[in-house]
Amino acid sequence: MNEFALIETHFKRLSDRTGALLSAREPELPADLGIGDDCALMRVPDGMQLAVSSDTLVAGVHFPGQATPFDIGYKALAVNLSDLAAMGATPAWFSLCVTLQDQSEDWITAFCEGMAAVTQGSPIQLVGGDTTRGPLSICVQVMGVVPAGQALTRSGARPGDEVYVSGCVGEAALGLALALDPQAAQWQQALDHPHLLARLHRPTPRVALGQALRGIASACIDVSDGLLADLNHVLRASQVGAELELDLIPVAAGQDRMISITAGDDYELCFTAPAHARSQVIALAQSLSLPVSMIGCISKAQGLRDQDNQALTPAGYQHF
Amino acid sequence: MNEFALIETHFKRLSDRTGALLSAREPELPADLGIGDDCALMRVPDGMQLAVSSDTLVAGVHFPGQATPFDIGYKALAVNLSDLAAMGATPAWFSLCVTLQDQSEDWITAFCEGMAAVTQGSPIQLVGGDTTRGPLSICVQVMGVVPAGQALTRSGARPGDEVYVSGCVGEAALGLALALDPQAAQWQQALDHPHLLARLHRPTPRVALGQALRGIASACIDVSDGLLADLNHVLRASQVGAELELDLIPVAAGQDRMISITAGDDYELCFTAPAHARSQVIALAQSLSLPVSMIGCISKAQGLRDQDNQALTPAGYQHF
């Protein structure tokens, strides 16, 4: 089967807008021209900015051999949506460049089903890409829209702002330990193993949270490299520091606290907001049924410190 | 050196708009927010559509081992710009996802210089991407803008339209034969070897031609898979056929005609235009100092035939 037939058969369903959960207040943005020409053509509504991010997943580097094709498709799209979430953008379109080694049609079918599962929660339309032969890797580029001037950047944190994180960090790292080692000590513990493996393989992009934080958060990032490392990106971009209350950080049950706050792949949002906005943050967390924890505050003095004024090393996952 | 430092050092220059040849009638479109946040943010001017395309180049599949890092960088960006050219779009931004095996800093420097060389002719700004470790491959996504409704799609060819191709086809294939085999018979011929190798490694995206064809051409595609195969994409999308005068097709000196019209990688534009527009096509070709040849006409009867009514097989490069 040549690449055209493969795309026709398997990727077509991703080019329809199948999702049903699009928030009523956001515009639907079907492409004017989708897959099948030299370019896709889309309209960005007046008064909106285009938000773009891309990420590559390489076999053996970004997903363990145990990951199913469904997981790989799911995660490749989900981690990119997480970047849109971190900007407060509404997902609209994505491109998909897949390099396949010797994957079967069954593999490709399951891979596409994984991607389609993500689009159920966050409607987004496949508009292009390509399929090539080579070592397995997946490159996704997502495009979204955000009202002009309202995107959540990394550079807006101010002294006195409070630091928040959604959900719980360290679960994906615990899932990875389980996935990589069938003899791992964690298998013997009374942990929620399916949940931890799902956190690793099928992270939930916090799209609705990001959108709800527009006008409330002063800065935002998604936790891909590790909480400390990612928060440090915000601190550097904003030219500020932070003091964290380590005990307030929600970490995975059964996981070491320091590992939890330096391990990556959780795709929670870490954000800052002025102290006066705390009740708004609590209210929107409740409305989204998503735990959000206040874990520290922004300081004028640069660097990252704990509640005892001890310096914290912003260690994180080094991709390179 | 970690990925952040690599990007900082080598890719920063691609995120500036350094090109000087932007046509005065096209808008400059610097990104509102470039590299360094979760997403880049851009504005698409009112009345314009966003045009998006992406392509992956895999080592050993899309470029021969002899290709220099400069060539690889050049070609990865140029072939994507060629897709914008085929839509008549104005290049604006691009993302770059690079997977590196064990490439040196010198390699990366030369790779970026190759990309920068393309941006001299077609100003375009790097706005994001990532760097990962794995088997060498390069995924580029380009974004451009086109006045709404004026893009050159594949579906607009009508019976009676004339078929054109820019430049000369088959030169890249001849360059590939030279690059792959130091003993190739072509080395003994009085050919312009440097030109042929440049056609293979450093194709020229016909961006200005594509823009100039807006309002004139009825359909357009770039010749990446081979003239017959790509023209056939237009015919199928437009639900028409074509009759070609094979003798009118400009092919590489020293190359077989049938190889020339079925070989890919030339990145010329193949387009159709109504017969009454012929003088306009000739005039714009002259103004761009780019040869454009009328090679046949569109017929109501589907399929591809030569001047003797013999069916032509739309063979082309099969990526898969």
XYZ file of N, CA, C and O in Angstrom, chain B residues 239-310:
288
model
N -10.857 16.472 -11.901
C -11.726 15.566 -12.674
C -11.680 15.859 -14.170
O -12.711 15.974 -14.827
N -10.477 16.011 -14.657
C -10.247 16.242 -16.087
C -9.082 15.369 -16.544
O -8.510 14.614 -15.744
N -8.728 15.455 -17.825
C -7.557 14.772 -18.375
C -6.640 15.777 -19.026
O -6.880 16.993 -18.964
N -5.561 15.285 -19.625
C -4.653 16.201 -20.320
C -3.995 15.491 -21.492
O -3.784 14.275 -21.469
N -3.685 16.288 -22.515
C -2.913 15.794 -23.641
C -1.605 16.589 -23.671
O -1.628 17.825 -23.736
N -0.508 15.878 -23.580
C 0.793 16.547 -23.526
C 1.514 16.427 -24.862
O 1.416 15.399 -25.549
N 2.226 17.478 -25.224
C 3.151 17.428 -26.358
C 4.525 17.140 -25.763
O 5.209 18.039 -25.268
N 4.918 15.865 -25.825
C 6.139 15.484 -25.107
C 7.359 16.284 -25.562
O 8.234 16.611 -24.767
N 7.385 16.622 -26.860
C 8.546 17.357 -27.372
C 8.659 18.761 -26.788
O 9.725 19.382 -26.868
N 7.557 19.257 -26.255
C 7.587 20.629 -25.723
C 8.085 20.673 -24.277
O 8.313 21.752 -23.730
N 8.217 19.495 -23.666
C 8.622 19.489 -22.250
C 10.139 19.680 -22.170
O 10.897 18.912 -22.762
N 10.576 20.708 -21.467
C 12.019 20.959 -21.355
C 12.661 19.949 -20.397
O 12.353 19.943 -19.205
N 13.525 19.095 -20.937
C 14.142 18.067 -20.095
C 15.656 18.298 -20.023
O 16.232 19.001 -20.847
N 16.247 17.676 -19.027
C 17.678 17.851 -18.780
C 18.501 17.350 -19.964
O 18.229 16.278 -20.501
N 19.508 18.138 -20.361
C 20.438 17.697 -21.397
C 21.150 16.451 -20.886
O 21.625 16.422 -19.747
N 21.185 15.413 -21.712
C 21.885 14.192 -21.303
C 21.006 13.221 -20.551
O 21.460 12.169 -20.120
N 19.736 13.580 -20.397
C 18.830 12.705 -19.654
C 17.752 12.167 -20.588
O 17.275 12.892 -21.477
N 17.352 10.956 -20.386
C 16.254 10.340 -21.131
C 14.956 11.107 -20.873
O 14.666 11.495 -19.737
N 14.168 11.306 -21.953
C 12.944 12.092 -21.813
C 11.947 11.448 -20.855
O 11.365 12.131 -19.992
N 11.751 10.135 -20.984
C 10.771 9.490 -20.121
C 11.222 9.479 -18.660
O 10.410 9.610 -17.739
N 12.536 9.319 -18.451
C 13.038 9.424 -17.076
C 12.788 10.840 -16.554
O 12.324 11.041 -15.428
N 13.061 11.822 -17.402
C 12.922 13.217 -16.967
C 11.501 13.553 -16.529
O 11.303 14.314 -15.570
N 10.513 12.998 -17.225
C 9.136 13.393 -16.894
C 8.501 12.481 -15.845
O 7.363 12.696 -15.441
N 9.245 11.462 -15.422
C 8.720 10.623 -14.335
C 9.584 10.723 -13.077
O 9.203 10.199 -12.033
N 10.755 11.378 -13.186
C 11.627 11.511 -12.018
C 11.193 12.713 -11.185
O 10.623 13.667 -11.709
N 11.441 12.666 -9.912
C 10.999 13.744 -9.043
C 12.098 14.692 -8.637
O 13.170 14.721 -9.229
N 11.794 15.497 -7.621
C 12.790 16.295 -6.917
C 13.207 17.574 -7.630
O 14.159 18.227 -7.179
N 12.518 17.945 -8.729
C 12.939 19.171 -9.413
C 12.348 20.437 -8.785
O 12.907 21.513 -8.898
N 11.198 20.289 -8.146
C 10.546 21.411 -7.472
C 10.255 22.586 -8.389
O 10.276 23.738 -7.990
N 9.984 22.254 -9.664
C 9.409 23.251 -10.565
C 7.906 23.306 -10.307
O 7.359 22.446 -9.612
N 7.243 24.307 -10.855
C 5.783 24.372 -10.755
C 5.158 23.900 -12.062
O 5.586 24.303 -13.149
N 4.173 23.038 -11.939
C 3.344 22.635 -13.066
C 1.978 23.273 -12.822
O 1.398 23.088 -11.754
N 1.493 24.040 -13.787
C 0.226 24.737 -13.561
C -0.603 24.795 -14.831
O -0.111 24.535 -15.926
N -1.865 25.102 -14.652
C -2.771 25.251 -15.792
C -3.306 26.678 -15.780
O -3.395 27.323 -14.730
N -3.643 27.170 -16.974
C -4.222 28.513 -17.095
C -5.105 28.535 -18.336
O -4.844 27.800 -19.298
N -6.143 29.363 -18.319
C -6.999 29.470 -19.504
C -6.165 29.953 -20.694
O -5.190 30.689 -20.523
N -6.588 29.542 -21.897
C -5.831 29.897 -23.094
C -5.678 31.413 -23.232
O -4.633 31.901 -23.669
N -6.686 32.163 -22.808
C -6.602 33.630 -22.984
C -5.546 34.266 -22.087
O -5.200 35.428 -22.246
N -5.049 33.500 -21.139
C -4.056 34.061 -20.208
C -2.620 33.817 -20.681
O -1.667 34.162 -19.979
N -2.472 33.240 -21.896
C -1.120 32.839 -22.297
C -0.142 34.024 -22.324
O 0.997 33.906 -21.887
N -0.619 35.171 -22.822
C 0.303 36.316 -22.905
C 0.707 36.792 -21.505
O 1.836 37.219 -21.286
N -0.207 36.666 -20.573
C 0.138 37.041 -19.186
C 1.201 36.104 -18.622
O 2.118 36.522 -17.927
N 1.034 34.805 -18.906
C 2.001 33.823 -18.412
C 3.381 34.115 -19.000
O 4.392 34.123 -18.285
N 3.412 34.387 -20.307
C 4.699 34.670 -20.957
C 5.323 35.926 -20.342
O 6.512 35.960 -20.038
N 4.502 36.931 -20.111
C 5.029 38.187 -19.578
C 5.595 38.012 -18.178
O 6.671 38.530 -17.850
N 4.896 37.236 -17.354
C 5.409 37.106 -15.979
C 6.640 36.203 -15.943
O 7.540 36.406 -15.123
N 6.712 35.225 -16.846
C 7.911 34.404 -16.916
C 9.111 35.279 -17.281
O 10.194 35.159 -16.696
N 8.889 36.194 -18.234
C 9.979 37.091 -18.624
C 10.363 38.011 -17.480
O 11.544 38.243 -17.223
N 9.355 38.520 -16.778
C 9.673 39.453 -15.691
C 10.429 38.760 -14.563
O 11.186 39.397 -13.841
N 10.234 37.454 -14.434
C 10.937 36.711 -13.374
C 12.217 36.059 -13.903
O 12.915 35.391 -13.135
N 12.494 36.228 -15.200
C 13.673 35.579 -15.814
C 13.663 34.078 -15.548
O 14.706 33.482 -15.263
N 12.480 33.500 -15.610
C 12.330 32.067 -15.372
C 11.598 31.441 -16.558
O 10.452 31.795 -16.820
N 12.249 30.541 -17.290
C 11.566 29.925 -18.429
C 10.302 29.201 -17.979
O 10.304 28.511 -16.954
N 9.228 29.386 -18.728
C 7.982 28.661 -18.492
C 7.545 28.114 -19.845
O 7.499 28.861 -20.828
N 7.250 26.811 -19.910
C 6.913 26.179 -21.181
C 5.470 25.689 -21.188
O 5.015 25.072 -20.221
N 4.787 25.956 -22.291
C 3.447 25.406 -22.486
C 3.640 23.994 -23.036
O 4.309 23.810 -24.048
N 3.108 22.984 -22.346
C 3.436 21.599 -22.706
C 2.212 20.766 -23.088
O 2.338 19.582 -23.372
N 1.033 21.361 -23.090
C -0.146 20.580 -23.465
C -1.408 21.290 -23.062
O -1.395 22.479 -22.731
N -2.516 20.565 -23.114
C -3.774 21.195 -22.734
C -4.676 20.208 -21.993
O -4.524 18.987 -22.096
N -5.589 20.787 -21.262
C -6.524 20.008 -20.446
C -7.698 19.564 -21.312
O -8.204 20.336 -22.117
N -8.081 18.290 -21.134
C -9.196 17.739 -21.899
C -10.314 17.323 -20.951
O -10.085 17.084 -19.762
N -11.506 17.238 -21.499
C -12.628 16.773 -20.692
C -12.453 15.276 -20.390
O -12.755 14.814 -19.279
N -11.952 14.536 -21.419
C -11.732 13.100 -21.230
C -10.623 12.889 -20.206
O -9.546 13.480 -20.320
N -10.911 12.058 -19.197
C -9.917 11.872 -18.143
C -8.746 11.035 -18.628
O -8.803 10.401 -19.686
N -7.665 11.072 -17.873
C -6.466 10.340 -18.247
C -5.433 11.255 -18.862
O -5.695 12.431 -19.159
N -4.252 10.698 -19.057
C -3.099 11.470 -19.505
C -2.630 10.826 -20.809
O -2.354 9.630 -20.861
N -2.577 11.615 -21.903
C -2.185 11.077 -23.203
C -1.132 11.967 -23.842
O -1.018 13.153 -23.508
N -0.392 11.384 -24.790
C 0.574 12.191 -25.531
C -0.069 12.708 -26.814
O -1.265 12.478 -27.060
N 0.708 13.393 -27.648
C 0.187 14.040 -28.859
C -0.334 13.034 -29.887
O -1.076 13.395 -30.794
N 0.060 11.754 -29.738
C -0.432 10.713 -30.638
C -1.582 9.922 -30.020
O -1.889 8.811 -30.449
N -2.149 10.498 -28.943
C -3.281 9.882 -28.246
C -2.906 8.567 -27.548
O -3.753 7.742 -27.269
N -1.604 8.369 -27.309
C -1.158 7.204 -26.557
C -1.258 7.521 -25.060
O -0.851 8.607 -24.618
